[in-house]
mmCIF file of C-alpha atoms in Angstrom:
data_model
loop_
_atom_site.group_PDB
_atom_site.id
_atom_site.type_symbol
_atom_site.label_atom_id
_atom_site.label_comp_id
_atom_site.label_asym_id
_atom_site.label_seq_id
_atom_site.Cartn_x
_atom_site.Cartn_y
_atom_site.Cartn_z
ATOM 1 C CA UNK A 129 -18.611 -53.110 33.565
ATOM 2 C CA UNK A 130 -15.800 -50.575 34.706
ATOM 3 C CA UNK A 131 -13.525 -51.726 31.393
ATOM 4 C CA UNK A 132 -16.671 -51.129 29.114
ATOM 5 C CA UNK A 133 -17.403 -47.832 30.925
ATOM 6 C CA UNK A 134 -13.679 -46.716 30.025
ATOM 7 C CA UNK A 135 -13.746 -48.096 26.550
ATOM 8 C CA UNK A 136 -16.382 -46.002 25.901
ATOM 9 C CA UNK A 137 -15.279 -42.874 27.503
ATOM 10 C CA UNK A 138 -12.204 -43.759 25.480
ATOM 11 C CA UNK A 139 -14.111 -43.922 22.117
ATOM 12 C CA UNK A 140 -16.148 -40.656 22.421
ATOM 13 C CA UNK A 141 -12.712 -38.604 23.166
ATOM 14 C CA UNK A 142 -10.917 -40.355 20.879
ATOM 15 C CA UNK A 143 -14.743 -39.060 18.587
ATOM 16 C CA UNK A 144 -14.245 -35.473 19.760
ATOM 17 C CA UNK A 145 -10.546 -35.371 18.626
ATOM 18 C CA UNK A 146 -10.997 -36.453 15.522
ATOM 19 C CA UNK A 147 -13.873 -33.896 15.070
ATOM 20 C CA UNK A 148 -11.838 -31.215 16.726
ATOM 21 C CA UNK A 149 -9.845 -31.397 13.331
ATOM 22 C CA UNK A 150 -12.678 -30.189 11.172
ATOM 23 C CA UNK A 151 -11.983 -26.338 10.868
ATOM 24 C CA UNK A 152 -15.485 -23.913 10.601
ATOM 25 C CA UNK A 153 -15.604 -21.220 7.326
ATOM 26 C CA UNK A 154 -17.079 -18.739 7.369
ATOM 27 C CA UNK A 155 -17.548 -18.493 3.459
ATOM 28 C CA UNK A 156 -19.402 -20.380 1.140
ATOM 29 C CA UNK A 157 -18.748 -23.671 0.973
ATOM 30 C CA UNK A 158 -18.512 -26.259 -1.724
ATOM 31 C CA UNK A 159 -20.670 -28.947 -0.876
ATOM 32 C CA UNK A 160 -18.993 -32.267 0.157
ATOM 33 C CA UNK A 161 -15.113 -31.179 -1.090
ATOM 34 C CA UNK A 162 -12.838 -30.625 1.253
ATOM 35 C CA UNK A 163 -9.366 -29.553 1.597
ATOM 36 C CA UNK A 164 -6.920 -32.433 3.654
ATOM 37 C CA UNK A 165 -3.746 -31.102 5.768
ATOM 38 C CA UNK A 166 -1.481 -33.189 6.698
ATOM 39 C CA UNK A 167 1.147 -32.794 9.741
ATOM 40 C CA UNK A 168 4.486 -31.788 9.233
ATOM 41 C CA UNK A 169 6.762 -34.477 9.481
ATOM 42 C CA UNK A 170 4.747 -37.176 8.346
ATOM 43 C CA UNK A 171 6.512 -39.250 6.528
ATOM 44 C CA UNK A 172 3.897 -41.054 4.135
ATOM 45 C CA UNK A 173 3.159 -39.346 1.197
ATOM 46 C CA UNK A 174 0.386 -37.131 0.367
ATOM 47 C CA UNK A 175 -0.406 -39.862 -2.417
ATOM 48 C CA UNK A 176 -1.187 -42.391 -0.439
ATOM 49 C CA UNK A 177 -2.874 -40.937 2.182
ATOM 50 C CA UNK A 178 -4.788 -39.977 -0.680
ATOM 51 C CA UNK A 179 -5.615 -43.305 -2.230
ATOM 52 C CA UNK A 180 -6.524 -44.753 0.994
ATOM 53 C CA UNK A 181 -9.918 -42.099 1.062
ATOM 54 C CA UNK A 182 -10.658 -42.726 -2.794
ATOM 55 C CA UNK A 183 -10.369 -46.905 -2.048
ATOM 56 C CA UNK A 184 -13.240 -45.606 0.648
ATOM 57 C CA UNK A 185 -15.269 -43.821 -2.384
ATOM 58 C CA UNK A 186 -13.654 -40.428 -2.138
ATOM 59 C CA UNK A 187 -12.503 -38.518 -5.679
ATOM 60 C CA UNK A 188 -9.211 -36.445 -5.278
ATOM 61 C CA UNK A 189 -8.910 -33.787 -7.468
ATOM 62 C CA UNK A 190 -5.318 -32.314 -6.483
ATOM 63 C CA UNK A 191 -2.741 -33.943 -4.387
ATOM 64 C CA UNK A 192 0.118 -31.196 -2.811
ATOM 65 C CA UNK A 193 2.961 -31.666 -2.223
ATOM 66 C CA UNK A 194 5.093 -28.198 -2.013
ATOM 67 C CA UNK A 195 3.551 -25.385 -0.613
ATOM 68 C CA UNK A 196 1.388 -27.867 2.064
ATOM 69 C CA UNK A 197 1.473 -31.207 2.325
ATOM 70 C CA UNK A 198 -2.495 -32.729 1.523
ATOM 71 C CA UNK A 199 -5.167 -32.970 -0.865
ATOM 72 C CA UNK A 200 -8.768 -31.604 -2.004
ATOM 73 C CA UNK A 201 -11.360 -34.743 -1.809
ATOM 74 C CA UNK A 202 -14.941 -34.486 -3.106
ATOM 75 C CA UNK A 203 -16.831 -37.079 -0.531
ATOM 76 C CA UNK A 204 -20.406 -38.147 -0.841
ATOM 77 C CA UNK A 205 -20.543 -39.968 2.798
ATOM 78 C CA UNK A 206 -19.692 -38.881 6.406
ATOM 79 C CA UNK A 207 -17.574 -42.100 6.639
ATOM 80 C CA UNK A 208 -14.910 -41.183 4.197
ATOM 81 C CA UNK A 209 -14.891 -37.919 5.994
ATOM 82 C CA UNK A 210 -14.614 -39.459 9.666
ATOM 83 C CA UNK A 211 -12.079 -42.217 8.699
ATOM 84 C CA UNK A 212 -9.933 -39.525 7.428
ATOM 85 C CA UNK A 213 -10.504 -37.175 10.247
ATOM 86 C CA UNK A 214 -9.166 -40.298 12.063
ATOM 87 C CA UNK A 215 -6.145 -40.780 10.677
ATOM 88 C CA UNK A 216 -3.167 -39.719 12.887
ATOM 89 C CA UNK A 217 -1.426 -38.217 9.842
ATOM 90 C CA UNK A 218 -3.955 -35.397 9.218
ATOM 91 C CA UNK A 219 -3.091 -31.982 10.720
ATOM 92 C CA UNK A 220 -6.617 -31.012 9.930
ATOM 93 C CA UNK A 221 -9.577 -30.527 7.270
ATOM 94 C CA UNK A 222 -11.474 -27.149 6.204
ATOM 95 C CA UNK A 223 -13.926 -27.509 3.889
ATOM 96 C CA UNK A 224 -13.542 -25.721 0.327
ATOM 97 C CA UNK A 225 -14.775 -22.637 -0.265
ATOM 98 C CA UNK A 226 -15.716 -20.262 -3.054
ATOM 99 C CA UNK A 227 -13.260 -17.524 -4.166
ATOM 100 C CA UNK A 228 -14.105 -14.469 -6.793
ATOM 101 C CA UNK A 229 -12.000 -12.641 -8.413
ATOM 102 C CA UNK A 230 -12.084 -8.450 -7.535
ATOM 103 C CA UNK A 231 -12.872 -6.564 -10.168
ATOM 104 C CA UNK A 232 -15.558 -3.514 -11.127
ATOM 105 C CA UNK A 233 -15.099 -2.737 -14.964
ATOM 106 C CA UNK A 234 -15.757 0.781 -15.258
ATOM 107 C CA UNK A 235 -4.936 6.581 -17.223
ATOM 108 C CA UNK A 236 -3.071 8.121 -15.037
ATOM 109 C CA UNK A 237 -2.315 5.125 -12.549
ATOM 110 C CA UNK A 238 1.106 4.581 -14.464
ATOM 111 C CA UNK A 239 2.192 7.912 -14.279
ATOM 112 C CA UNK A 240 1.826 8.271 -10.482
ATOM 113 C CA UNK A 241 4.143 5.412 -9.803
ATOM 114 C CA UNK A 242 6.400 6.026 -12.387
ATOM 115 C CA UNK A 243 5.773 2.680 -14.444
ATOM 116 C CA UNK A 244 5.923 3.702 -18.158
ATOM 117 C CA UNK A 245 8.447 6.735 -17.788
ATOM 118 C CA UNK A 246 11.625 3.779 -16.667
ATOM 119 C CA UNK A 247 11.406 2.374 -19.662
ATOM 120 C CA UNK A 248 10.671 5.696 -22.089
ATOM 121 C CA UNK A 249 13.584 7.214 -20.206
ATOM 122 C CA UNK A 250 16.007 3.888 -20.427
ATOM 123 C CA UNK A 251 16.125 3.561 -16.597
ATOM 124 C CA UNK A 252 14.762 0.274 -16.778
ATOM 125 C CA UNK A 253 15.652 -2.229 -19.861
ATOM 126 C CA UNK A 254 12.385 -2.745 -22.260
ATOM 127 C CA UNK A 255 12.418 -6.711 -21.255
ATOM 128 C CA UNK A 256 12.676 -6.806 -17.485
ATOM 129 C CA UNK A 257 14.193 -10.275 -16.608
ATOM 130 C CA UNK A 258 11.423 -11.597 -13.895
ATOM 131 C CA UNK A 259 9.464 -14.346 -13.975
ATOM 132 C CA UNK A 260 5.794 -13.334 -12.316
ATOM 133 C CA UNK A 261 2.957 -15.851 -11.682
ATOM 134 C CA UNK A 262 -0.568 -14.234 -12.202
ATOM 135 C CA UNK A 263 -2.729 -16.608 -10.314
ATOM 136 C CA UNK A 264 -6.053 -15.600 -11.966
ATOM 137 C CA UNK A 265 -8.130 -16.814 -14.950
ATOM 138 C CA UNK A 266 -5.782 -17.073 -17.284
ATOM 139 C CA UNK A 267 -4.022 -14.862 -19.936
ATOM 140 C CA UNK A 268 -4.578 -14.333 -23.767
ATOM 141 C CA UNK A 269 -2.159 -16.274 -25.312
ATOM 142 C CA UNK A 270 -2.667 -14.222 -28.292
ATOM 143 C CA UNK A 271 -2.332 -10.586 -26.889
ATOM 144 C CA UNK A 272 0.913 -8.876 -28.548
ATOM 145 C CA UNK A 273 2.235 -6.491 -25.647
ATOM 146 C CA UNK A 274 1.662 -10.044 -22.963
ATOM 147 C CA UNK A 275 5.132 -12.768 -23.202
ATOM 148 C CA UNK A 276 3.108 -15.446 -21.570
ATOM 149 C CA UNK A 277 5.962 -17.759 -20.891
ATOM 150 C CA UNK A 278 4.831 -20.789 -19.124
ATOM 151 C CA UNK A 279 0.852 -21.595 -18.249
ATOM 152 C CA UNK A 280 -1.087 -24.171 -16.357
ATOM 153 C CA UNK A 281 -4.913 -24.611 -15.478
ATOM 154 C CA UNK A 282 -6.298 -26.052 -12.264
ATOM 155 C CA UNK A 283 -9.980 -25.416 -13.724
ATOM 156 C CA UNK A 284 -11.967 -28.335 -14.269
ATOM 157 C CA UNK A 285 -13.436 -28.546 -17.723
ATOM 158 C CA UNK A 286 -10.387 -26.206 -19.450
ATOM 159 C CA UNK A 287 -7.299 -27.738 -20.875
ATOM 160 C CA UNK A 288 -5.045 -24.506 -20.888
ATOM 161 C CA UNK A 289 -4.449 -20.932 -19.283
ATOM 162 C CA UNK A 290 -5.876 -19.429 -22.179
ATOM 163 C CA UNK A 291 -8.084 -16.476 -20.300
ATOM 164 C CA UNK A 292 -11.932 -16.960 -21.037
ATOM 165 C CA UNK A 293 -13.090 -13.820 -18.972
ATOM 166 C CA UNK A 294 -10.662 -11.184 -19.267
ATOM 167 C CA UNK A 295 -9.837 -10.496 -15.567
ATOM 168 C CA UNK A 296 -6.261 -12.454 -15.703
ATOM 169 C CA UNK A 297 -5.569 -10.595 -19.006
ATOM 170 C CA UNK A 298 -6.166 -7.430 -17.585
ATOM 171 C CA UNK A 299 -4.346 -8.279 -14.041
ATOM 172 C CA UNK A 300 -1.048 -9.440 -16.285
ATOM 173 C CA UNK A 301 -1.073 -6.226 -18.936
ATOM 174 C CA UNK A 302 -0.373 -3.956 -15.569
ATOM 175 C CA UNK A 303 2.513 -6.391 -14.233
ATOM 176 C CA UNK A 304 4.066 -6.911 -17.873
ATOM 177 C CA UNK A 305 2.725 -5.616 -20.630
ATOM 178 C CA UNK A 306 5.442 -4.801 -23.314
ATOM 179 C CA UNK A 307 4.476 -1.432 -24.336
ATOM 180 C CA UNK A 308 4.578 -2.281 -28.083
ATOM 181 C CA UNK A 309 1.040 -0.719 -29.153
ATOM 182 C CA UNK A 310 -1.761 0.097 -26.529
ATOM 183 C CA UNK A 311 -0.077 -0.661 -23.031
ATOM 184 C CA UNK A 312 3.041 -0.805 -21.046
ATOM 185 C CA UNK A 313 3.309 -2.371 -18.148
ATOM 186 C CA UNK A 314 5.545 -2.087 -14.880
ATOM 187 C CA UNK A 315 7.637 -4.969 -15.509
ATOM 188 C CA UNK A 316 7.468 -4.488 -19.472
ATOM 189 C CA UNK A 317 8.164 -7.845 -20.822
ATOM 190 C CA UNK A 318 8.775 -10.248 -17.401
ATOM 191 C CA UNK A 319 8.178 -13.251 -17.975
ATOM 192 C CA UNK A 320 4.363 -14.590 -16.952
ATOM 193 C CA UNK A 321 3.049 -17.950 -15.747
ATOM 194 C CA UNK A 322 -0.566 -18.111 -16.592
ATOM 195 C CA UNK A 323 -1.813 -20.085 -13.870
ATOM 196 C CA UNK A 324 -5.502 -20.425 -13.932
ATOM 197 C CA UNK A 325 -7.517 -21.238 -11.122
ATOM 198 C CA UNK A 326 -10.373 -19.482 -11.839
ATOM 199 C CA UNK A 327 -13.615 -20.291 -14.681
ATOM 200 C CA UNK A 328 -15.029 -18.186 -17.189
ATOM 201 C CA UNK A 329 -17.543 -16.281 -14.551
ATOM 202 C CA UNK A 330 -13.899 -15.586 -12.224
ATOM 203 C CA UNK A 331 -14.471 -17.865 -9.788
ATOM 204 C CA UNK A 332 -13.178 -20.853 -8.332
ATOM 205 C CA UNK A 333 -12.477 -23.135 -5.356
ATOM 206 C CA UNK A 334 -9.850 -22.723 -2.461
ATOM 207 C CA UNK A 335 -8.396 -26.084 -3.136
ATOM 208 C CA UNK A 336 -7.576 -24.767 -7.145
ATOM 209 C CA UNK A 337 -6.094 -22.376 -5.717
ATOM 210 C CA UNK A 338 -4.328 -23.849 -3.614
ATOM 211 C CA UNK A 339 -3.283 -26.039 -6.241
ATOM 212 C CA UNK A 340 -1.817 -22.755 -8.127
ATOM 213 C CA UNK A 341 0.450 -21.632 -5.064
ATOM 214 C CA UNK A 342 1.436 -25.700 -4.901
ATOM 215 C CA UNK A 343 2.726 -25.104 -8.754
ATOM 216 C CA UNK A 344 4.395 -21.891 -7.311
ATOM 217 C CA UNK A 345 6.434 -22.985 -4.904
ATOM 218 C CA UNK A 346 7.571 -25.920 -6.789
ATOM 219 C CA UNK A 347 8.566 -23.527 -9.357
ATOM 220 C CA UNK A 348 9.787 -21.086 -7.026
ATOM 221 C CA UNK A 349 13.560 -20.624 -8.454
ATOM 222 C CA UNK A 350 12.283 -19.444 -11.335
ATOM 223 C CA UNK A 351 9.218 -17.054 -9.962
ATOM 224 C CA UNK A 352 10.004 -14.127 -8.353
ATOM 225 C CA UNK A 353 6.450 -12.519 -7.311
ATOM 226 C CA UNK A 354 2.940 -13.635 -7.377
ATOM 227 C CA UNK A 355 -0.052 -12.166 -7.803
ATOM 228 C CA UNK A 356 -3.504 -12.985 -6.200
ATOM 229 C CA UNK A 357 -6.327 -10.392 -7.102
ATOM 230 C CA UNK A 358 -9.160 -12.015 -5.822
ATOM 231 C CA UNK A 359 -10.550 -13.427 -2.642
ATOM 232 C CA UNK A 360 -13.543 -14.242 -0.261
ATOM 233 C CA UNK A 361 -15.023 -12.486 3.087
ATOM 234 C CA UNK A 362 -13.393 -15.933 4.582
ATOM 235 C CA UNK A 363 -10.858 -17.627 6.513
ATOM 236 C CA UNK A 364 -8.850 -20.128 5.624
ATOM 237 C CA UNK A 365 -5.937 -21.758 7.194
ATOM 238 C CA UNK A 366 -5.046 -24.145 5.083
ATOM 239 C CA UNK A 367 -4.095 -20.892 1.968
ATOM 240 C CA UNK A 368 -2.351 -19.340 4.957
ATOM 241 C CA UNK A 369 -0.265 -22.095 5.080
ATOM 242 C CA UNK A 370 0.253 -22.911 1.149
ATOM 243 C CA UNK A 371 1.079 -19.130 0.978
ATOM 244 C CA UNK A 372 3.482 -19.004 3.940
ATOM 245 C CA UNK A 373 5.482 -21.852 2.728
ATOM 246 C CA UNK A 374 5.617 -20.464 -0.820
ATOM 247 C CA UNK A 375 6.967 -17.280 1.138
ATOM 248 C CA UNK A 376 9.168 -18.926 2.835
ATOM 249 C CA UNK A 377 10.625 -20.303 -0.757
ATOM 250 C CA UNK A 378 11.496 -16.987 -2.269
ATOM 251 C CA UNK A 379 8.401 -16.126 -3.705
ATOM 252 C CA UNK A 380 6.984 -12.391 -3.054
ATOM 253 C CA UNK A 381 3.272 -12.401 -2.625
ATOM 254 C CA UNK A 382 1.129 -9.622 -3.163
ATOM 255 C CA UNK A 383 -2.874 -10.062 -3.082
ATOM 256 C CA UNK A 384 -5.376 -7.591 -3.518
ATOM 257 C CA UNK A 385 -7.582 -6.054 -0.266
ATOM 258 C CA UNK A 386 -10.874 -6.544 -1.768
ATOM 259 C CA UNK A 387 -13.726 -4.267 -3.120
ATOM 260 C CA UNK A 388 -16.289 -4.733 -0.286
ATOM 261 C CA UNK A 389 -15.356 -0.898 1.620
ATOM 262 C CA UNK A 390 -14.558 -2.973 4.339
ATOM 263 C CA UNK A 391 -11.834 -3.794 6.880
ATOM 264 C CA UNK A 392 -9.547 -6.539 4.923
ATOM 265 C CA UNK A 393 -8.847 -8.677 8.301
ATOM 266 C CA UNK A 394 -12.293 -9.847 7.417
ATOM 267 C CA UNK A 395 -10.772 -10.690 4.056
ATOM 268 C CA UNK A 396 -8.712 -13.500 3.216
ATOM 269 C CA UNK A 397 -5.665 -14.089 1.397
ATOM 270 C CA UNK A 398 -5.710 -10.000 2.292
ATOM 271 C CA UNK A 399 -5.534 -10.396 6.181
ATOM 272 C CA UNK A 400 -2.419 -13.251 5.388
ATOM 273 C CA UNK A 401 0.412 -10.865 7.316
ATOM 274 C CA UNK A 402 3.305 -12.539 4.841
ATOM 275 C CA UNK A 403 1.326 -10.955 1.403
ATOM 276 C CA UNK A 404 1.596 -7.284 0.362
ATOM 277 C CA UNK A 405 -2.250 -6.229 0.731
ATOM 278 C CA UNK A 406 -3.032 -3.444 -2.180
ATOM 279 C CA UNK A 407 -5.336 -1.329 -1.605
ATOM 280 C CA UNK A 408 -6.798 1.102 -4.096
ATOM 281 C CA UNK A 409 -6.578 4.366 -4.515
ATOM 282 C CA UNK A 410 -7.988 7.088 -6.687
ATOM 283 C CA UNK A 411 -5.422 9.421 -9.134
ATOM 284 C CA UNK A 412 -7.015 11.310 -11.424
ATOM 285 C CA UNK A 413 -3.868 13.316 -12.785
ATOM 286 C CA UNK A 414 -0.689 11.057 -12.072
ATOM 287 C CA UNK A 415 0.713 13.714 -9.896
ATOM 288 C CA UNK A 416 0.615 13.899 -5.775
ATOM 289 C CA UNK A 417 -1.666 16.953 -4.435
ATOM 290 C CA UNK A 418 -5.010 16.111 -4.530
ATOM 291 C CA UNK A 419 -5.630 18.955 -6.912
ATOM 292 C CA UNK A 420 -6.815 16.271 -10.036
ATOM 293 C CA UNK A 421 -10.393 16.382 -11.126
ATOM 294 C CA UNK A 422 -13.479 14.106 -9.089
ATOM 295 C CA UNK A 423 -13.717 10.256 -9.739
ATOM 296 C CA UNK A 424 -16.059 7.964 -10.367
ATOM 297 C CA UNK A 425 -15.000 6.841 -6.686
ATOM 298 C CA UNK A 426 -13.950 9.246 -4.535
ATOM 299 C CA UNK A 427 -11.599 13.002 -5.099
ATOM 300 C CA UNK A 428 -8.053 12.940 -6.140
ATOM 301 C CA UNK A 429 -5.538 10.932 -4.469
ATOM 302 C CA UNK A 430 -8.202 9.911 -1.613
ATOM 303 C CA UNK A 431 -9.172 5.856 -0.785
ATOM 304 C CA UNK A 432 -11.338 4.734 -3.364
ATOM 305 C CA UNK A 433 -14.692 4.329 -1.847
ATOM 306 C CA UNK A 434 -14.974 0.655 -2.958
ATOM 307 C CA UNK A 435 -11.779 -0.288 -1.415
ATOM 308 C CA UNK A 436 -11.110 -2.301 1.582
ATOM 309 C CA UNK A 437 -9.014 -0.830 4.103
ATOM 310 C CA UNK A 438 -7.272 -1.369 7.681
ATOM 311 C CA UNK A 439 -4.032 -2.379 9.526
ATOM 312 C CA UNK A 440 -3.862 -5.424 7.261
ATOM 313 C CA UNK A 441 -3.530 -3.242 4.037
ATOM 314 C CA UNK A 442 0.269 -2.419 3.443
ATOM 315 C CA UNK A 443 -0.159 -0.621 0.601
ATOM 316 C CA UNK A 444 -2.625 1.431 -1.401
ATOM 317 C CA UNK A 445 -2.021 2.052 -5.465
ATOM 318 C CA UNK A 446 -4.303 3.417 -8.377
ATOM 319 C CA UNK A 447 -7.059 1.683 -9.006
ATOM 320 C CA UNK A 448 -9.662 3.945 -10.820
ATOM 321 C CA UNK A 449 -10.026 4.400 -14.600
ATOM 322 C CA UNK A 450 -6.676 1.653 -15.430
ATOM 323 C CA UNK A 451 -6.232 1.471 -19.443
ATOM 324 C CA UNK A 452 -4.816 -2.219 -19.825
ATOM 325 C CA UNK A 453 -4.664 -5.228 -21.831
ATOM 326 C CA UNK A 454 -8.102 -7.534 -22.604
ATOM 327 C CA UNK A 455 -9.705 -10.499 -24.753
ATOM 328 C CA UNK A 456 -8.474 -10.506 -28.152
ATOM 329 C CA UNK A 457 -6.235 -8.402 -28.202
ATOM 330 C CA UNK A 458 -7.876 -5.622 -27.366
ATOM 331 C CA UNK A 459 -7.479 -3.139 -24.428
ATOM 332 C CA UNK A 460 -10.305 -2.274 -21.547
ATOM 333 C CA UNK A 461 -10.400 0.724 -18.743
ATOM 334 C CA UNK A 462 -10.918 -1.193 -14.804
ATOM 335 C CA UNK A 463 -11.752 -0.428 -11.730
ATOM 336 C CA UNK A 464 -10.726 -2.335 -8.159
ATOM 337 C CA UNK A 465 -8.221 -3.353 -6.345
ATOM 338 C CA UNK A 466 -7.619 -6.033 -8.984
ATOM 339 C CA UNK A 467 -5.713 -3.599 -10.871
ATOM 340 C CA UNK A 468 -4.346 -1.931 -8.034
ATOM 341 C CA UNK A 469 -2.473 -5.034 -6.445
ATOM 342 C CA UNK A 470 -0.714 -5.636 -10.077
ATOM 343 C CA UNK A 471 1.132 -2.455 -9.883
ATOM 344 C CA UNK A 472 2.904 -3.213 -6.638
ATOM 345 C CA UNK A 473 3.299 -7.049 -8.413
ATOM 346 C CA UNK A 474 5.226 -5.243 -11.230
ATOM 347 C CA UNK A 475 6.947 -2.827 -8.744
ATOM 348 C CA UNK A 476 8.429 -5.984 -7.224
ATOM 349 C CA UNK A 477 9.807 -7.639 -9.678
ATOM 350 C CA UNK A 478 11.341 -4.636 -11.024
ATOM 351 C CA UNK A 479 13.080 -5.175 -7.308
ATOM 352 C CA UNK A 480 14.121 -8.861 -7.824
ATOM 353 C CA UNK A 481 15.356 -7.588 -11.371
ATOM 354 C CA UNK A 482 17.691 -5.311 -10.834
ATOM 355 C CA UNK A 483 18.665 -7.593 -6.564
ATOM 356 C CA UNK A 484 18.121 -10.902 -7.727
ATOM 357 C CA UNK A 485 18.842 -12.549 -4.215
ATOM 358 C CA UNK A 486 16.129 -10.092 -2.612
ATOM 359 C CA UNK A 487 14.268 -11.865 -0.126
ATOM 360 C CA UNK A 488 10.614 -11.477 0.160
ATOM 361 C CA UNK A 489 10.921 -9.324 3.494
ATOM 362 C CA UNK A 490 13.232 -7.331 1.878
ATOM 363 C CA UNK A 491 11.097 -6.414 -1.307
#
């Protein structure tokens, strides 16, 4: 009776481990998909940890294998979920969550950090040798001022990076744009990775994501900065991780704080401490002073009243009344800290252009 007693007690804490694994969200979650970490060290691949929950009736959507070491699985029963909660190999599971890109569509942005007048003035050269991912929707492949140089989609349903909503576009024409007819950019002419991870309506799951930063780091001698201009009121350890590693590669990360007027360590990948956090500020005449006209959001050179704010924000950078690239070819005027974040992007790879070994500490 005494063995049976312990074999039991033995079962239910061996139970509660397991369970212990399972990470809380607070964010919305995408019913039955989950994202899979495994521990570091493990020797068995990512793969076949994999195949072992889709032999069980599980459907793996991504495998990683660079920034983290896991997968995304969309489960219909709790007994894939327990047997891989059970597995010795896992670090731990969160379940996926839904992420929207920042953005209120609504320019003297450029002017106050000096983007345009580098190039006019020769300071800068016209094609500025970066490579910059801009994790987002997409880009237009067709746009004239964008040099869309490499692109990948994690979206379910599309086939390419080409941008169906405009966001990504926009986000890109601030970092790069060439300058040749409606735009210039901070970076003219870097070279962009399109890597989409989010749909048509700008949003998408953590584990796409996720799957972006996993492209990133594998690509990470050629990409020099990142950009991330969307997010959820969330928490999520397992992007912590994908974007620390990527970090930890080379790769200079810079996210927007959000559009919610609140404090960004409620904000996630804005509260990571290893991302530049942007938030956004209004300029109304390119010049410091606070003696430029109202905006829509706030006076001259003041916090726009949208933005997020707090210790976790390193940064703040126009983000009212942006003229930048759009759909078809055509250009649009944008609000948020979308359009803030890109500027620092640019900023930085300016940085890795002209110190090449930069770390991203040092940028």
């Amino acid at each position: 009776m005494s063995n049976l007693k312990s074999a039991e007690k033995l079962a239910n804490q061996e139970k509660h481990f397991a369970q212990s694994k399972l990470r809380q969200v607070l964010a919305e979650t995408i019913p039955h998909q989950y994202i899979v970490v495994l521990k570091n060290g493990v020797t068995e691949s990512a793969q076949s940890i994999a195949q072992q929950a889709v032999s069980r009736g599980g459907i793996v959507p991504f495998v990683y294998n660079n920034a983290i070491k896991g997968f995304a699985i969309k489960i219909a029963s709790k007994l894939v979920l327990n047997s891989i909660l059970s597995n010795p190999s896992v670090d731990f599971v969160e379940p996926d969550i839904k992420v929207q890109a920042f953005s209120q569509v609504a320019s003297t942005g450029y002017s106050r950090v000096g983007g345009p007048l580098s190039i006019l003035n020769g300071s800068h050269p016209r094609a500025v040798n970066a490579g910059i991912a801009i994790i987002d929707t997409g880009i237009d492949f067709t746009h004239p001022e964008l040099n869309v140089y490499k692109q990948v989609s994690f979206v379910p349903g599309t086939s390419t990076a080409n941008d169906d909503n405009g966001h990504g576009t926009a986000v890109a024409g601030i970092v790069a744009a060439e300058g040749n007819v409606g735009a210039v950019g901070i970076a003219p002419g870097a070279r962009l990775w399109a890597i989409k991870v989010l749909d048509k309506s700008g949003t998408g799951s953590m584990s796409s994501i996720i799957e972006g930063i996993d492209y990133v780091t594998q690509n990470a001698g050629q990409i020099d900065a990142a950009n991330l201009s969307f997010g959820c009121k969330c928490n999520s350890s397992a992007l912590d991780t994908a974007i620390n590693n990527s970090v930890a590669a080379g790769v200079t990360f810079v996210v927007a704080a959000g559009n919610a007027g609140e404090d960004a360590s409620l904000w996630s990948p804005a509260s990571n401490p290893n991302v530049i956090s942007v938030a956004a500020m209004a300029d109304s005449d390119g010049k410091c002073g606070g003696l430029g006209p109202q905006t829509p959001y706030g006076p001259d050179d003041s916090l726009a009243s949208f933005s997020n704010y707090g210790s976790k924000v390193t940064i703040a950078a126009p983000g009212v009344n942006i003229h930048t690239t759009y759909l078809g070819s055509s250009y649009a005027t944008l609000s948020g800290t979308s359009v803030a974040a890109p500027f620092v992007t640019g900023a930085a790879a300016l940085y890795h252009s002209l110190h090449p070994t930069a770390s991203p500490a040092q940028v």
